[in-house]
């Protein structure tokens, strides 16, 4: 086997050294009746060339080279080449959690830089080293709010990504954390009146998303005022991280839960992505996940270490803030490199291009005769279109032109009928927008 | 400064002094160029109104060459499997094959959107279907989900399956039993699933004490979470009796599959009474650890738990195509958006394909052979607290060195000087001063010999020159960082240095947080 660095004679010498007659001696503690006495029923070993050919075929069966209008929590942005060339260094991708800081400063410093940039972008004081993704991060943020407030109820806006809400429901069920849902109004934003009614003295955290699932920006200041008046914490989820280049960070939030996939992470059929939680300094000790801090070594040199680990499972066990251990290290590094490539000016320019493309598309769709919902409310790069024709039929026609149309909303929002959610990024061309506009007119 | 330091200075590459990105930044530098906009420009102020962002604070401004050098230099400060032996016990730091990376980046897979129509996702779905089938054959279980994002996430999923099943039987029960040798994720998981944790003491052989188990399992116990082989690297020989004791009283057996690298192709957890287990694709199935993830933690279970698996599951539709099924009324729901860390599924399948049945068996045998070889080589130099036969990892302790003031953490630091990544320090908790060593199958006899030699030399140093060990590591860029200070007054982000009465050091004066 080509990954194994031993010859048969190496093995024999080693067995002799150990004092074993055969390799089976080393497995003698496994009761004989459970030992597998046959080959595993899996295909024979493939040559590397065969493996490549097999996956090339699978790739060819998976929408290679289509233009797409899909967003809905996973965004198609251009990935600068340096991202993959840097994360492909074995020193990064074949290392593990930086438990030994002397030989992990590369990982530690880059996480520290990641934390810093997430703070700059979100306006928060402190960010962790990553969570699995935006959905689990949102659930953990609600649990964090419960620990911080000593209250047990949660409120989640229905304009939060429906799959985030499903994950929250799973996590909350056994936390003794009832989750109330509040709807949206005709402007595509949280129903503030309903929010005011549903929060009570037992509400720990209120979760909204902005830009929300429909692409519209929530009125975070107004939501924050209501939430804080009742002594609850406001959690803002950001699923489209590029929006932070041109949209004000959620200053009223107590906790920000982000999905950073847009920062250079491939769509990859849904993962791996990169969640991250950011918050105020005063809340850091209830934060889940790993944190890197700056310190000095014994010679006075600056260096970085994992810190505040008394929050974590390996120290606190059942009293830990979360069971999270392995997070999304290498994906956070991708995000870190992407944020560096675009930087202070580039992220703004990039976000503005997204804004322009979505604005052009919604205008063309409207001109073609479709109804754009929630008009008048500021939005980033996604918008909801109501068509006369079932969106699945429109999408079938677009597929013939190698264009993947918007995301039909009926599955999650039956009240929206034949509406669908369209996303434009800097990679969306005018030509494909014009082609799509012709079909939505039907 | 003496002449030796001058030599050192002359041989020290600039990479020893890479600053933070923010300290390299200056206004106007850039590493990007966007194509010309092919639609009319917009004025963000008109579209976004008061939600328009004015500036991006201290986000860096650097050029492309600086980015390449920055991260390349940082990378040289890391130790990695690609450098050498990384015997971090319980982490299974094995070789990460390059072909796995290559195929995971093929365009149709890397750029597949999770919501693209199923009929143009058949390749991705087939990868998931094949991986599921092969993991089920390897574990001997009946059903599986690939959704969990890491091992601890798999644990949560598995315990929620148990909870949902018990609830369907009328009583979710209250407690999870966890051996004192378990990973910290196990008790943390049980708490997240709404259970209280009850400790189970190990016997003198480091295994589950059957008598204690018999005494502790009652109608309040939902399950036992058991790592097998356990964290001492010991196979729980009475595993089936353990399962029988639990099953007789209506409790289930959860197996933490962190140590599956000792079992693949030799024995199947499903055959010895496991009801549900997780796998760590980033351990056993060679997906890279990435400096702390991404992982992937599929959960396999027996038939009785199948109805409760997270939605969606991949099914073959009547027309023969693959698709997702969402309509599963007994499901625990979702544990993650979309379908899990698909990129890791691709890599794990590529690993299984490269090995085949013979390769997987040989891999397990070599992993166990390597651990036993290290055990034999180190015996006599270090205390072996449990003499029970070793599988894929071995746990020594610092008991012989402690009288000289030398602890497991010190020996670990000295090992760095010898060119190795340290073992896992101070775990499992049942061994005071634990040194948990897992070489994996990826080490040659020559590298194992070097490691053993290094450990023996350190044992001698402990006798003769303990100060060498106490001041280690000697050759790293930084040494013995002050973790206490880091935790007491946490500095968790870079901030511009502002001298009294002056603007920020960088040209950007506005702090968005102000």
PDB file of C-alpha atoms in Angstrom, chain A residues 96-112 115 127-130 288-296 303-315 324-327 329, chain B residues 86 88 291-293 413 421 478 481-492:
ATOM      1  CA  UNK A  96      -3.518  20.171  14.204  1.00  0.00           C
ATOM      2  CA  UNK A  97      -4.914  22.360  16.958  1.00  0.00           C
ATOM      3  CA  UNK A  98      -2.007  24.485  18.239  1.00  0.00           C
ATOM      4  CA  UNK A  99      -1.600  22.798  21.614  1.00  0.00           C
ATOM      5  CA  UNK A 100       2.199  23.330  21.542  1.00  0.00           C
ATOM      6  CA  UNK A 101       2.610  27.037  20.875  1.00  0.00           C
ATOM      7  CA  UNK A 102       6.380  26.845  20.265  1.00  0.00           C
ATOM      8  CA  UNK A 103       5.801  24.900  17.066  1.00  0.00           C
ATOM      9  CA  UNK A 104       2.413  26.313  16.077  1.00  0.00           C
ATOM     10  CA  UNK A 105       2.989  30.058  15.906  1.00  0.00           C
ATOM     11  CA  UNK A 106       1.969  30.068  12.238  1.00  0.00           C
ATOM     12  CA  UNK A 107      -1.487  28.751  13.009  1.00  0.00           C
ATOM     13  CA  UNK A 108      -1.787  30.823  16.184  1.00  0.00           C
ATOM     14  CA  UNK A 109      -0.767  34.138  14.635  1.00  0.00           C
ATOM     15  CA  UNK A 110      -3.054  33.644  11.639  1.00  0.00           C
ATOM     16  CA  UNK A 111      -5.997  32.897  13.967  1.00  0.00           C
ATOM     17  CA  UNK A 112      -5.165  36.037  15.950  1.00  0.00           C
ATOM     18  CA  UNK A 115     -10.043  37.242  15.129  1.00  0.00           C
ATOM     19  CA  UNK A 127     -14.172  36.936  17.991  1.00  0.00           C
ATOM     20  CA  UNK A 128     -13.458  33.221  18.389  1.00  0.00           C
ATOM     21  CA  UNK A 129     -11.281  30.990  16.213  1.00  0.00           C
ATOM     22  CA  UNK A 130     -14.374  29.582  14.377  1.00  0.00           C
ATOM     23  CA  UNK A 288     -17.925  28.829  23.089  1.00  0.00           C
ATOM     24  CA  UNK A 289     -14.982  27.745  20.951  1.00  0.00           C
ATOM     25  CA  UNK A 290     -11.280  28.380  20.889  1.00  0.00           C
ATOM     26  CA  UNK A 291      -9.610  31.734  21.401  1.00  0.00           C
ATOM     27  CA  UNK A 292      -6.078  32.824  20.638  1.00  0.00           C
ATOM     28  CA  UNK A 293      -4.427  35.475  22.771  1.00  0.00           C
ATOM     29  CA  UNK A 294      -1.207  37.430  22.645  1.00  0.00           C
ATOM     30  CA  UNK A 295       1.452  36.887  25.273  1.00  0.00           C
ATOM     31  CA  UNK A 296       5.225  36.913  25.790  1.00  0.00           C
ATOM     32  CA  UNK A 303       3.897  35.093  20.774  1.00  0.00           C
ATOM     33  CA  UNK A 304       0.406  33.641  20.680  1.00  0.00           C
ATOM     34  CA  UNK A 305      -1.330  30.884  22.653  1.00  0.00           C
ATOM     35  CA  UNK A 306      -4.735  29.257  22.994  1.00  0.00           C
ATOM     36  CA  UNK A 307      -6.304  30.962  25.958  1.00  0.00           C
ATOM     37  CA  UNK A 308      -9.289  31.120  28.336  1.00  0.00           C
ATOM     38  CA  UNK A 309      -9.491  27.364  27.931  1.00  0.00           C
ATOM     39  CA  UNK A 310     -11.216  26.969  31.286  1.00  0.00           C
ATOM     40  CA  UNK A 311     -14.410  27.574  29.284  1.00  0.00           C
ATOM     41  CA  UNK A 312     -13.765  24.459  27.245  1.00  0.00           C
ATOM     42  CA  UNK A 313     -14.712  20.798  27.358  1.00  0.00           C
ATOM     43  CA  UNK A 314     -11.238  19.373  27.939  1.00  0.00           C
ATOM     44  CA  UNK A 315     -11.029  21.290  31.226  1.00  0.00           C
ATOM     45  CA  UNK A 324     -16.959  21.905  20.520  1.00  0.00           C
ATOM     46  CA  UNK A 325     -13.371  20.716  20.072  1.00  0.00           C
ATOM     47  CA  UNK A 326     -12.210  20.498  16.457  1.00  0.00           C
ATOM     48  CA  UNK A 327     -13.494  23.592  14.663  1.00  0.00           C
ATOM     49  CA  UNK A 329      -9.245  25.927  11.400  1.00  0.00           C
TER      50      UNK A 329
ATOM     51  CA  UNK B  86       3.233  13.866  15.190  1.00  0.00           C
ATOM     52  CA  UNK B  88      -0.496  13.259  19.425  1.00  0.00           C
ATOM     53  CA  UNK B 291      -4.585  23.355  12.183  1.00  0.00           C
ATOM     54  CA  UNK B 292      -7.848  22.526  14.034  1.00  0.00           C
ATOM     55  CA  UNK B 293     -10.434  21.475  11.493  1.00  0.00           C
ATOM     56  CA  UNK B 413       8.891  20.542  25.290  1.00  0.00           C
ATOM     57  CA  UNK B 421       5.791  16.960  17.777  1.00  0.00           C
ATOM     58  CA  UNK B 478       9.641  31.354  20.987  1.00  0.00           C
ATOM     59  CA  UNK B 481       4.996  31.249  26.415  1.00  0.00           C
ATOM     60  CA  UNK B 482       3.299  32.760  29.416  1.00  0.00           C
ATOM     61  CA  UNK B 483      -0.147  31.176  29.282  1.00  0.00           C
ATOM     62  CA  UNK B 484      -1.125  32.424  32.712  1.00  0.00           C
ATOM     63  CA  UNK B 485      -0.597  36.040  31.707  1.00  0.00           C
ATOM     64  CA  UNK B 486      -2.484  35.411  28.472  1.00  0.00           C
ATOM     65  CA  UNK B 487      -5.521  34.231  30.406  1.00  0.00           C
ATOM     66  CA  UNK B 488      -5.345  36.801  33.193  1.00  0.00           C
ATOM     67  CA  UNK B 489      -5.435  39.822  30.926  1.00  0.00           C
ATOM     68  CA  UNK B 490      -6.606  38.518  27.582  1.00  0.00           C
ATOM     69  CA  UNK B 491      -5.400  40.294  24.435  1.00  0.00           C
ATOM     70  CA  UNK B 492      -7.541  38.668  21.795  1.00  0.00           C
TER      71      UNK B 492
END
